[in-house]
Tab-separated table of C-alpha atoms in Angstrom:
chain	number	residue	atom	x	y	z
A	1	UNK	CA	79.041	84.689	78.763
A	2	UNK	CA	81.247	87.665	78.960
A	3	UNK	CA	80.131	88.456	82.517
A	4	UNK	CA	81.079	84.858	83.483
A	5	UNK	CA	84.370	85.256	81.809
A	6	UNK	CA	85.319	88.358	83.795
A	7	UNK	CA	83.998	86.549	87.076
A	8	UNK	CA	86.267	83.683	86.251
A	9	UNK	CA	89.272	86.197	85.788
A	10	UNK	CA	88.676	87.649	89.237
A	11	UNK	CA	88.083	84.107	90.851
A	12	UNK	CA	91.343	82.923	89.389
A	13	UNK	CA	93.300	85.786	90.699
A	14	UNK	CA	91.785	85.267	94.190
A	15	UNK	CA	92.771	81.597	94.075
A	16	UNK	CA	96.381	82.733	93.147
A	17	UNK	CA	96.559	85.063	96.103
A	18	UNK	CA	95.042	82.701	98.537
A	19	UNK	CA	97.590	80.084	97.465
A	20	UNK	CA	100.401	82.579	98.152
A	21	UNK	CA	99.037	84.028	101.403
A	22	UNK	CA	97.790	80.902	103.101
A	23	UNK	CA	99.857	77.899	101.914
A	24	UNK	CA	103.174	77.619	103.442
A	25	UNK	CA	104.422	74.367	101.647
A	26	UNK	CA	105.947	74.963	98.195
A	27	UNK	CA	104.289	72.073	96.250
A	28	UNK	CA	100.547	72.880	97.191
A	29	UNK	CA	101.194	76.618	96.855
A	30	UNK	CA	102.602	76.115	93.277
A	31	UNK	CA	99.741	73.715	92.420
A	32	UNK	CA	97.081	76.133	93.634
A	33	UNK	CA	98.622	79.135	91.955
A	34	UNK	CA	98.887	77.265	88.656
A	35	UNK	CA	95.191	76.215	89.096
A	36	UNK	CA	94.303	79.828	89.728
A	37	UNK	CA	96.140	80.903	86.567
A	38	UNK	CA	94.249	78.109	84.659
A	39	UNK	CA	90.900	79.571	85.900
A	40	UNK	CA	91.921	82.913	84.638
A	41	UNK	CA	92.926	81.527	81.215
A	42	UNK	CA	89.498	79.878	80.961
A	43	UNK	CA	87.910	83.248	81.831
A	44	UNK	CA	89.983	84.941	79.166
A	45	UNK	CA	88.923	82.465	76.555
A	46	UNK	CA	85.301	82.985	77.494
A	47	UNK	CA	85.630	86.797	77.179
A	48	UNK	CA	87.312	86.499	73.753
A	49	UNK	CA	84.754	83.977	72.556
A	50	UNK	CA	81.760	86.040	73.610
A	51	UNK	CA	83.220	89.126	71.913
A	52	UNK	CA	83.870	87.104	68.743
A	53	UNK	CA	80.441	85.790	68.754
A	54	UNK	CA	78.959	89.365	69.190
A	55	UNK	CA	81.100	90.649	66.305
A	56	UNK	CA	79.898	87.616	64.024
A	57	UNK	CA	76.314	88.377	64.953
A	58	UNK	CA	76.429	92.022	63.692
B	1	UNK	CA	106.817	98.503	106.654
B	2	UNK	CA	109.318	98.996	103.864
B	3	UNK	CA	112.723	100.488	105.090
B	4	UNK	CA	113.623	103.966	103.800
B	5	UNK	CA	115.839	104.386	100.649
B	6	UNK	CA	119.058	106.228	101.043
B	7	UNK	CA	119.962	109.100	98.650
B	8	UNK	CA	121.724	108.259	95.350
B	9	UNK	CA	125.311	109.236	94.721
B	10	UNK	CA	126.039	112.344	92.706
B	11	UNK	CA	126.857	110.185	89.684
B	12	UNK	CA	123.614	108.130	90.053
B	13	UNK	CA	121.515	111.573	90.247
B	14	UNK	CA	123.299	112.950	87.137
B	15	UNK	CA	122.960	109.659	85.117
B	16	UNK	CA	119.233	109.387	86.189
B	17	UNK	CA	118.481	112.928	84.969
B	18	UNK	CA	120.220	112.157	81.746
B	19	UNK	CA	118.185	108.997	81.239
B	20	UNK	CA	114.947	110.662	82.139
B	21	UNK	CA	115.629	113.237	79.503
B	22	UNK	CA	115.700	110.522	76.924
B	23	UNK	CA	112.163	109.141	77.812
B	24	UNK	CA	110.069	111.665	75.942
B	25	UNK	CA	111.545	110.066	72.745
B	26	UNK	CA	109.758	106.871	73.675
B	27	UNK	CA	106.444	108.940	73.825
B	28	UNK	CA	107.421	110.649	70.268
B	29	UNK	CA	108.013	107.236	68.936
B	30	UNK	CA	104.731	105.709	70.085
B	31	UNK	CA	102.775	108.745	68.819
B	32	UNK	CA	104.287	108.514	65.376
B	33	UNK	CA	103.675	104.735	65.296
B	34	UNK	CA	100.094	105.112	66.250
B	35	UNK	CA	99.691	107.904	63.573
B	36	UNK	CA	101.655	106.042	60.896
B	37	UNK	CA	99.661	102.852	61.350
B	38	UNK	CA	96.424	104.654	61.124
B	39	UNK	CA	94.745	106.142	58.082
B	40	UNK	CA	95.782	109.304	56.465
B	41	UNK	CA	92.403	110.991	57.137
B	42	UNK	CA	92.958	110.517	60.871
B	43	UNK	CA	96.725	111.310	61.183
B	44	UNK	CA	96.372	114.948	62.551
B	45	UNK	CA	93.720	113.696	65.120
B	46	UNK	CA	96.040	110.968	66.224
B	47	UNK	CA	98.958	113.399	66.917
B	48	UNK	CA	96.666	115.823	68.425
B	49	UNK	CA	95.161	113.118	70.640
B	50	UNK	CA	98.803	112.113	71.809
B	51	UNK	CA	99.477	115.709	72.961
B	52	UNK	CA	96.157	115.722	74.851
B	53	UNK	CA	96.928	112.456	76.350
B	54	UNK	CA	100.375	113.400	77.556
B	55	UNK	CA	98.962	116.533	78.934
B	56	UNK	CA	96.067	115.076	80.801
B	57	UNK	CA	98.076	112.166	81.959
B	58	UNK	CA	100.806	114.407	83.481
B	59	UNK	CA	98.318	116.824	85.134
B	60	UNK	CA	96.213	113.933	86.562
B	61	UNK	CA	99.340	112.290	87.825
B	62	UNK	CA	100.616	115.520	89.380
B	63	UNK	CA	97.278	116.249	91.141
B	64	UNK	CA	96.634	112.850	92.807
B	65	UNK	CA	98.372	109.977	90.864
B	66	UNK	CA	101.637	110.332	92.497
B	67	UNK	CA	100.014	110.660	95.973
B	68	UNK	CA	98.564	107.145	95.401
B	69	UNK	CA	101.706	105.570	93.872
B	70	UNK	CA	104.381	107.055	96.225
B	71	UNK	CA	107.950	105.829	96.345
B	72	UNK	CA	109.857	103.143	98.361
B	73	UNK	CA	109.846	103.988	102.004
B	74	UNK	CA	107.274	106.651	101.762
B	75	UNK	CA	104.021	106.601	103.806
B	76	UNK	CA	101.424	103.989	102.813
B	77	UNK	CA	98.337	102.170	103.887
B	78	UNK	CA	98.652	98.403	104.660
B	79	UNK	CA	96.512	95.626	106.013
B	80	UNK	CA	97.618	92.372	107.661
B	81	UNK	CA	96.930	88.785	106.401
B	82	UNK	CA	98.181	85.865	108.489
B	83	UNK	CA	100.787	88.172	110.217
B	84	UNK	CA	102.123	89.565	106.872
B	85	UNK	CA	101.890	93.306	105.928
B	86	UNK	CA	100.046	93.954	102.524
B	87	UNK	CA	101.076	97.433	101.449
B	88	UNK	CA	98.424	98.490	98.897
B	89	UNK	CA	98.272	102.205	98.567
B	90	UNK	CA	100.517	105.139	99.127
B	91	UNK	CA	99.455	108.122	101.148
B	92	UNK	CA	101.510	111.058	99.895
B	93	UNK	CA	100.160	114.564	99.819
B	94	UNK	CA	98.591	115.788	96.587
B	95	UNK	CA	100.307	118.056	94.054
B	96	UNK	CA	103.876	116.790	94.699
B	97	UNK	CA	103.906	118.542	98.109
B	98	UNK	CA	106.616	117.738	100.380
B	99	UNK	CA	108.979	116.553	97.618
B	100	UNK	CA	112.602	117.565	97.849
B	101	UNK	CA	113.555	118.595	94.212
B	102	UNK	CA	117.268	118.819	94.963
B	103	UNK	CA	118.122	115.371	93.547
B	104	UNK	CA	116.263	113.081	96.022
B	105	UNK	CA	115.282	109.690	94.721
B	106	UNK	CA	111.532	110.502	95.313
B	107	UNK	CA	111.794	113.690	93.034
B	108	UNK	CA	113.496	111.514	90.367
B	109	UNK	CA	110.874	108.967	90.624
B	110	UNK	CA	108.146	111.568	90.280
B	111	UNK	CA	109.910	113.113	87.276
B	112	UNK	CA	110.253	109.720	85.589
B	113	UNK	CA	106.740	108.767	86.381
B	114	UNK	CA	105.271	112.059	84.931
B	115	UNK	CA	106.497	110.735	81.570
B	116	UNK	CA	105.911	107.058	82.007
B	117	UNK	CA	102.245	107.546	82.872
B	118	UNK	CA	101.862	109.430	79.614
B	119	UNK	CA	103.593	106.610	77.562
B	120	UNK	CA	101.169	104.136	79.203
B	121	UNK	CA	98.157	106.237	78.089
B	122	UNK	CA	99.392	106.538	74.575
B	123	UNK	CA	99.161	102.727	74.064
B	124	UNK	CA	95.393	102.543	73.784
B	125	UNK	CA	95.327	105.458	71.263
B	126	UNK	CA	96.568	103.234	68.498
B	127	UNK	CA	93.949	100.594	69.188
B	128	UNK	CA	91.141	103.080	69.175
B	129	UNK	CA	92.569	104.802	66.024
B	130	UNK	CA	89.929	106.114	63.458
B	131	UNK	CA	86.904	105.837	65.693
B	132	UNK	CA	87.644	107.127	69.111
B	133	UNK	CA	86.339	110.514	70.181
B	134	UNK	CA	88.981	113.094	71.611
B	135	UNK	CA	86.764	113.890	74.649
B	136	UNK	CA	86.378	110.175	75.415
B	137	UNK	CA	90.140	109.735	75.036
B	138	UNK	CA	90.750	112.407	77.716
B	139	UNK	CA	88.303	111.051	80.199
B	140	UNK	CA	89.668	107.610	79.887
B	141	UNK	CA	93.199	108.942	80.372
B	142	UNK	CA	92.193	110.461	83.640
B	143	UNK	CA	91.013	107.125	84.832
B	144	UNK	CA	94.203	105.481	83.729
B	145	UNK	CA	96.620	107.975	84.960
B	146	UNK	CA	94.769	108.698	88.209
B	147	UNK	CA	93.669	105.245	89.324
B	148	UNK	CA	94.796	102.124	87.392
B	149	UNK	CA	98.467	103.080	86.740
B	150	UNK	CA	99.398	104.588	90.259
B	151	UNK	CA	97.782	101.580	91.999
B	152	UNK	CA	99.520	98.856	90.080
B	153	UNK	CA	102.769	100.854	89.919
B	154	UNK	CA	102.674	101.324	93.803
B	155	UNK	CA	102.357	97.559	94.162
B	156	UNK	CA	105.364	96.960	91.910
B	157	UNK	CA	107.664	100.079	92.268
B	158	UNK	CA	106.819	101.640	95.616
B	159	UNK	CA	107.339	98.801	98.099
B	160	UNK	CA	103.709	97.491	97.491
B	161	UNK	CA	102.555	93.950	98.136
B	162	UNK	CA	103.816	92.616	94.792
B	163	UNK	CA	107.358	93.935	95.471
B	164	UNK	CA	107.323	92.413	98.965
B	165	UNK	CA	106.472	88.792	97.824
B	166	UNK	CA	110.090	87.912	98.249
B	167	UNK	CA	110.497	89.379	101.728
B	168	UNK	CA	107.148	88.238	102.992
B	169	UNK	CA	106.574	84.818	101.309
B	170	UNK	CA	109.989	83.844	99.921
B	171	UNK	CA	109.206	84.244	96.319
B	172	UNK	CA	112.532	85.172	94.881
B	173	UNK	CA	113.171	88.849	95.064
B	174	UNK	CA	109.383	89.653	94.871
B	175	UNK	CA	107.675	90.674	91.577
B	176	UNK	CA	110.362	92.332	89.431
B	177	UNK	CA	109.888	94.932	86.662
B	178	UNK	CA	112.658	97.324	86.252
B	179	UNK	CA	111.660	99.402	83.034
B	180	UNK	CA	107.893	99.014	83.182
B	181	UNK	CA	106.991	95.855	81.051
B	182	UNK	CA	104.041	95.489	83.474
B	183	UNK	CA	103.272	98.857	84.959
B	184	UNK	CA	103.449	100.677	81.829
B	185	UNK	CA	103.054	98.320	78.910
B	186	UNK	CA	100.808	95.360	80.095
B	187	UNK	CA	98.618	98.070	81.921
B	188	UNK	CA	98.570	100.135	78.793
B	189	UNK	CA	98.069	96.997	76.521
B	190	UNK	CA	95.058	95.755	78.520
B	191	UNK	CA	93.549	99.187	78.368
B	192	UNK	CA	93.969	99.133	74.574
B	193	UNK	CA	92.145	95.678	74.586
B	194	UNK	CA	89.164	97.185	76.554
B	195	UNK	CA	89.130	100.021	74.220
B	196	UNK	CA	88.958	97.764	71.133
B	197	UNK	CA	86.126	95.792	72.783
B	198	UNK	CA	84.207	98.701	73.724
B	199	UNK	CA	84.511	100.497	70.394
B	200	UNK	CA	84.101	97.693	68.178
B	201	UNK	CA	85.981	97.279	64.758
B	202	UNK	CA	86.353	100.155	62.148
B	203	UNK	CA	83.700	100.390	59.392
B	204	UNK	CA	84.623	98.042	56.651
B	205	UNK	CA	87.123	96.040	58.775
B	206	UNK	CA	85.033	92.812	58.856
B	207	UNK	CA	82.609	91.447	56.313
B	208	UNK	CA	79.284	90.062	57.310
B	209	UNK	CA	80.898	86.603	57.375
B	210	UNK	CA	83.435	87.902	59.769
B	211	UNK	CA	86.332	87.926	57.271
B	212	UNK	CA	88.822	90.727	57.979
B	213	UNK	CA	89.823	93.316	55.400
B	214	UNK	CA	93.394	94.743	55.378
B	215	UNK	CA	93.254	98.541	56.094
B	216	UNK	CA	97.013	99.247	55.892
B	217	UNK	CA	98.705	102.107	57.642
B	218	UNK	CA	99.413	105.302	55.676
B	219	UNK	CA	103.082	105.966	56.320
B	220	UNK	CA	105.506	103.186	56.826
B	221	UNK	CA	108.475	105.606	56.781
B	222	UNK	CA	107.506	107.487	59.967
B	223	UNK	CA	106.604	104.146	61.613
B	224	UNK	CA	110.071	102.729	60.990
B	225	UNK	CA	111.649	106.103	62.064
B	226	UNK	CA	109.646	106.111	65.144
B	227	UNK	CA	111.133	102.766	66.093
B	228	UNK	CA	114.545	104.373	66.190
B	229	UNK	CA	113.286	107.205	68.357
B	230	UNK	CA	111.513	104.692	70.729
B	231	UNK	CA	114.672	102.783	71.132
B	232	UNK	CA	116.426	105.834	72.581
B	233	UNK	CA	113.437	106.552	74.825
B	234	UNK	CA	113.433	102.872	76.020
B	235	UNK	CA	117.239	103.083	77.025
B	236	UNK	CA	116.285	105.907	79.163
B	237	UNK	CA	113.225	104.120	80.625
B	238	UNK	CA	115.182	100.934	81.403
B	239	UNK	CA	118.272	102.526	82.730
B	240	UNK	CA	116.541	104.951	84.924
B	241	UNK	CA	114.112	102.349	86.164
B	242	UNK	CA	116.968	99.968	87.034
B	243	UNK	CA	118.748	102.505	89.160
B	244	UNK	CA	115.573	103.979	90.835
B	245	UNK	CA	113.534	100.890	91.345
B	246	UNK	CA	116.134	98.186	91.772
B	247	UNK	CA	118.947	100.152	93.158
B	248	UNK	CA	121.400	98.890	90.491
B	249	UNK	CA	124.968	100.358	90.269
B	250	UNK	CA	124.853	103.207	87.763
B	251	UNK	CA	127.810	101.374	85.915
B	252	UNK	CA	125.315	98.647	85.246
B	253	UNK	CA	123.545	100.953	82.687
B	254	UNK	CA	126.108	99.743	80.022
B	255	UNK	CA	124.638	96.256	80.364
B	256	UNK	CA	121.008	97.781	80.275
B	257	UNK	CA	121.882	99.505	77.036
B	258	UNK	CA	123.486	96.425	75.409
B	259	UNK	CA	120.455	94.117	76.470
B	260	UNK	CA	117.814	96.612	75.479
B	261	UNK	CA	119.420	97.086	72.049
B	262	UNK	CA	119.907	93.359	71.556
B	263	UNK	CA	116.383	92.538	72.499
B	264	UNK	CA	114.960	95.111	70.022
B	265	UNK	CA	117.068	94.125	67.019
B	266	UNK	CA	116.557	90.456	67.717
B	267	UNK	CA	112.853	90.894	67.818
B	268	UNK	CA	112.655	92.950	64.659
B	269	UNK	CA	114.678	90.325	62.854
B	270	UNK	CA	112.503	87.563	64.106
B	271	UNK	CA	109.485	89.437	62.977
B	272	UNK	CA	110.920	90.223	59.569
B	273	UNK	CA	111.975	86.514	59.125
B	274	UNK	CA	108.699	85.145	60.071
B	275	UNK	CA	106.757	87.512	57.793
B	276	UNK	CA	109.209	86.569	54.966
B	277	UNK	CA	108.469	82.919	55.543
B	278	UNK	CA	104.783	83.312	55.702
B	279	UNK	CA	104.052	85.924	53.081
B	280	UNK	CA	107.070	85.739	50.817
B	281	UNK	CA	108.332	89.316	51.722
B	282	UNK	CA	109.234	90.838	55.018
B	283	UNK	CA	106.365	93.083	56.244
B	284	UNK	CA	107.457	96.696	57.461
B	285	UNK	CA	104.603	97.288	59.933
B	286	UNK	CA	104.847	93.840	61.635
B	287	UNK	CA	108.672	94.184	61.836
B	288	UNK	CA	108.135	97.527	63.430
B	289	UNK	CA	105.778	95.880	65.948
B	290	UNK	CA	108.468	93.290	66.558
B	291	UNK	CA	111.037	95.935	67.340
B	292	UNK	CA	108.792	97.613	69.906
B	293	UNK	CA	107.749	94.241	71.194
B	294	UNK	CA	111.448	93.410	71.800
B	295	UNK	CA	111.850	96.743	73.629
B	296	UNK	CA	108.825	95.948	75.748
B	297	UNK	CA	109.906	92.446	76.592
B	298	UNK	CA	113.365	93.629	77.540
B	299	UNK	CA	112.139	96.074	80.161
B	300	UNK	CA	111.234	93.660	82.861
B	301	UNK	CA	114.835	92.405	83.532
B	302	UNK	CA	117.160	94.405	81.534
B	303	UNK	CA	119.779	94.864	84.255
B	304	UNK	CA	119.768	91.208	85.393
B	305	UNK	CA	120.016	89.066	82.258
B	306	UNK	CA	122.985	88.170	80.100
B	307	UNK	CA	123.351	89.580	76.537
B	308	UNK	CA	122.501	86.030	75.376
B	309	UNK	CA	119.486	86.009	77.432
B	310	UNK	CA	118.366	89.340	76.045
B	311	UNK	CA	118.817	87.941	72.436
B	312	UNK	CA	116.564	84.955	73.355
B	313	UNK	CA	113.961	87.328	74.833
B	314	UNK	CA	113.880	89.428	71.807
B	315	UNK	CA	113.767	86.535	69.375
B	316	UNK	CA	110.774	85.070	71.213
B	317	UNK	CA	109.038	88.492	71.521
B	318	UNK	CA	109.373	89.162	67.804
B	319	UNK	CA	107.815	85.814	66.910
B	320	UNK	CA	105.095	86.148	69.533
B	321	UNK	CA	104.028	89.533	68.581
B	322	UNK	CA	103.806	88.644	64.891
B	323	UNK	CA	101.561	85.652	65.693
B	324	UNK	CA	99.476	87.647	68.163
B	325	UNK	CA	98.783	90.421	65.650
B	326	UNK	CA	97.316	87.639	63.384
B	327	UNK	CA	95.402	85.829	66.091
B	328	UNK	CA	93.789	89.014	67.381
B	329	UNK	CA	92.741	90.068	63.846
B	330	UNK	CA	91.768	86.849	62.247
B	331	UNK	CA	90.498	84.564	65.192
B	332	UNK	CA	89.475	86.925	67.925
B	333	UNK	CA	88.024	89.603	65.677
B	334	UNK	CA	89.635	92.366	67.713
B	335	UNK	CA	90.375	95.420	65.406
B	336	UNK	CA	93.679	96.807	66.604
B	337	UNK	CA	95.029	99.167	63.868
B	338	UNK	CA	98.443	99.708	65.658
B	339	UNK	CA	99.013	96.224	67.031
B	340	UNK	CA	99.225	97.738	70.485
B	341	UNK	CA	97.604	94.938	72.182
B	342	UNK	CA	99.904	92.311	70.724
B	343	UNK	CA	103.028	94.531	71.194
B	344	UNK	CA	102.456	95.852	74.778
B	345	UNK	CA	100.190	93.385	76.406
B	346	UNK	CA	101.530	90.118	74.845
B	347	UNK	CA	105.170	91.338	74.436
B	348	UNK	CA	104.884	92.512	78.083
B	349	UNK	CA	103.613	89.336	79.495
B	350	UNK	CA	106.351	87.400	77.759
B	351	UNK	CA	108.963	89.920	79.136
B	352	UNK	CA	107.664	89.538	82.749
B	353	UNK	CA	107.623	85.741	82.560
B	354	UNK	CA	111.078	85.753	80.937
B	355	UNK	CA	112.422	87.795	83.825
B	356	UNK	CA	111.484	84.835	86.112
B	357	UNK	CA	113.164	82.469	83.818
B	358	UNK	CA	116.444	84.247	82.559
B	359	UNK	CA	117.169	86.776	85.358
B	360	UNK	CA	120.293	86.060	87.455
B	361	UNK	CA	121.047	88.373	90.403
B	362	UNK	CA	124.242	89.649	91.729
B	363	UNK	CA	125.811	87.533	94.402
B	364	UNK	CA	125.802	90.382	96.875
B	365	UNK	CA	123.293	93.215	96.559
B	366	UNK	CA	124.484	96.316	98.409
B	367	UNK	CA	122.657	96.672	101.685
B	368	UNK	CA	121.888	100.362	100.982
B	369	UNK	CA	120.136	99.504	97.709
B	370	UNK	CA	116.285	99.759	97.578
B	371	UNK	CA	116.171	96.239	96.045
B	372	UNK	CA	117.851	94.955	99.311
B	373	UNK	CA	115.185	96.746	101.189
B	374	UNK	CA	112.564	94.541	99.427
B	375	UNK	CA	114.179	91.368	100.101
B	376	UNK	CA	116.776	90.772	97.538
B	377	UNK	CA	119.727	88.438	98.093
B	378	UNK	CA	117.396	85.530	99.221
B	379	UNK	CA	117.975	83.452	96.157
B	380	UNK	CA	116.323	83.160	92.889
B	381	UNK	CA	113.921	80.201	93.671
B	382	UNK	CA	110.345	81.188	93.427
B	383	UNK	CA	111.137	84.244	91.178
B	384	UNK	CA	108.939	82.756	88.421
B	385	UNK	CA	106.043	82.401	90.864
B	386	UNK	CA	106.224	86.092	91.919
B	387	UNK	CA	106.191	86.904	88.322
B	388	UNK	CA	103.044	84.706	87.741
B	389	UNK	CA	101.293	86.434	90.710
B	390	UNK	CA	101.932	89.862	89.006
B	391	UNK	CA	100.474	88.637	85.660
B	392	UNK	CA	97.529	86.995	87.418
B	393	UNK	CA	96.914	90.459	89.092
B	394	UNK	CA	97.010	92.266	85.890
B	395	UNK	CA	94.493	89.793	84.298
B	396	UNK	CA	92.349	89.312	87.325
B	397	UNK	CA	92.198	92.789	88.556
B	398	UNK	CA	93.390	95.476	86.200
B	399	UNK	CA	91.535	94.098	83.088
B	400	UNK	CA	88.140	93.652	84.667
B	401	UNK	CA	88.440	97.047	86.466
B	402	UNK	CA	89.468	98.853	83.190
B	403	UNK	CA	86.708	97.115	81.210
B	404	UNK	CA	84.149	97.942	83.781
B	405	UNK	CA	85.055	101.667	83.651
B	406	UNK	CA	85.110	101.715	79.803
B	407	UNK	CA	81.588	100.207	79.618
B	408	UNK	CA	80.358	102.699	82.296
B	409	UNK	CA	81.899	105.572	80.473
B	410	UNK	CA	80.462	104.467	77.266
B	411	UNK	CA	77.034	104.257	78.714
B	412	UNK	CA	76.958	107.912	79.735
B	413	UNK	CA	79.437	109.444	77.120
B	414	UNK	CA	79.516	107.316	73.838
B	415	UNK	CA	83.143	106.901	73.053
B	416	UNK	CA	82.774	105.974	69.453
B	417	UNK	CA	82.463	108.741	66.805
B	418	UNK	CA	79.386	108.792	64.611
B	419	UNK	CA	79.239	106.624	61.369
B	420	UNK	CA	79.276	109.771	59.263
B	421	UNK	CA	82.284	111.142	61.262
B	422	UNK	CA	84.248	107.806	60.797
B	423	UNK	CA	83.609	107.924	56.982
B	424	UNK	CA	84.669	111.482	56.757
B	425	UNK	CA	87.821	110.850	58.871
B	426	UNK	CA	88.634	111.936	62.380
B	427	UNK	CA	90.734	114.929	61.109
B	428	UNK	CA	87.876	116.686	59.347
B	429	UNK	CA	85.115	115.553	61.694
B	430	UNK	CA	86.779	116.484	65.020
B	431	UNK	CA	89.449	118.959	64.129
B	432	UNK	CA	88.002	120.595	60.998
B	433	UNK	CA	91.281	120.206	58.980
B	434	UNK	CA	93.194	117.402	57.467
B	435	UNK	CA	96.883	116.350	58.134
B	436	UNK	CA	97.796	116.503	54.462
B	437	UNK	CA	95.598	119.165	52.834
B	438	UNK	CA	97.749	119.311	49.586
B	439	UNK	CA	97.315	115.521	48.804
B	440	UNK	CA	94.098	113.915	47.734
B	441	UNK	CA	94.824	110.589	49.285
B	442	UNK	CA	91.347	109.307	50.091
B	443	UNK	CA	89.139	109.949	47.123
B	444	UNK	CA	85.825	109.220	48.877
B	445	UNK	CA	86.526	112.181	51.284
B	446	UNK	CA	86.333	114.616	48.506
B	447	UNK	CA	83.510	113.220	46.422
B	448	UNK	CA	80.204	115.032	46.377
B	449	UNK	CA	77.430	112.727	47.597
């Protein structure tokens, strides 16, 4: 689960970068950038949850 | 390619040197906070580790860190995407070769960064307190000072792709961070998080059911005194950063001083009020965390917000840091003795976002300023998006990179001290002598078993 979380962090960053670099119109650029940030947030939640589960299991 | 930066005026150089001389006080403050919030049987180890970290960071940065960070207008590697240049790494010579040390902007940047990189590397020390081996601390510092820090600082402060988001893609003035809220504090705070994950909690911190136990710091007096030292250091960091990285008029340093101070005091009062409301009495260590959190949050936009904006940034930082300390400890089971993750990572993220919300730029930026070279004067719209891209980069690139390195290092060189060493205390186990030999403060250390 932690690996998946880190994968989502990197993927979210890539979406944000792609939105900025490839989209010229302001509205879709903002929408995609926010979506990328959302993916990163999801990744962060997964990483924290997997850490908490590991601590609880020991 | 980024245009070159003209030399500073004599007044600018003199003020910059004065502000840079204040910066070691920030390092002293953070070192004392780390030591004071840790246990007494690891206090000498904490201060010794601080000296080692400052030394290793400075030497690493001197050898190759600066070569990769560079300065605005210096030689750099770039690639092109859809016709736009993405400047990603400087290509300066190693060992500070070629720098003109007679007051050039580049030499002032090098001097400031020699200290800033050490401050960044001090942040994880507090989060690994009481269980992080000295050798592992030094190796981890080499990675931070030689790779993560210079790379991100190049992107932000040396004309890298984040700084050019304004000029290339019309996102405000590009990613803005004058005093190091992101480059120093978020990078350091995220490193602290990876250290806390890698090392795990201290012995006895969590019960088998996962309930946390309070392990209070051993000296609230030095922690609170350290806040005052850090305040002076931050004034130096923010003022020198504003002049060197944003090309602000040196006279604007007065506003930087006012904003830095207002943010710190507002944050400390917010933290004290919150702890008073929640626990019945104001908490000294959380108020100290709030003070530093306010300083951190003020760093990103200190020269471009109004004093009222600085108060708002400080109040929110104090409240956020206090809540974050609790969330990390209770809900996320991250054992962070100094609260460094909350103070530097959370406070820094708020500061960077607040820069996008509160910053108002001068009508006309002098055409000779470095900020103008990076696309200033193109309006404030899109600034928040540039700030978001910076935070996204920290979470999506710096955090995984740092965590990957810490796990790899831990595989070949275990970073955590042995259980026996942890019980004995880092002072006796790693240094062979305690910080307070005249005082029996931890009975179990001296009991025959």
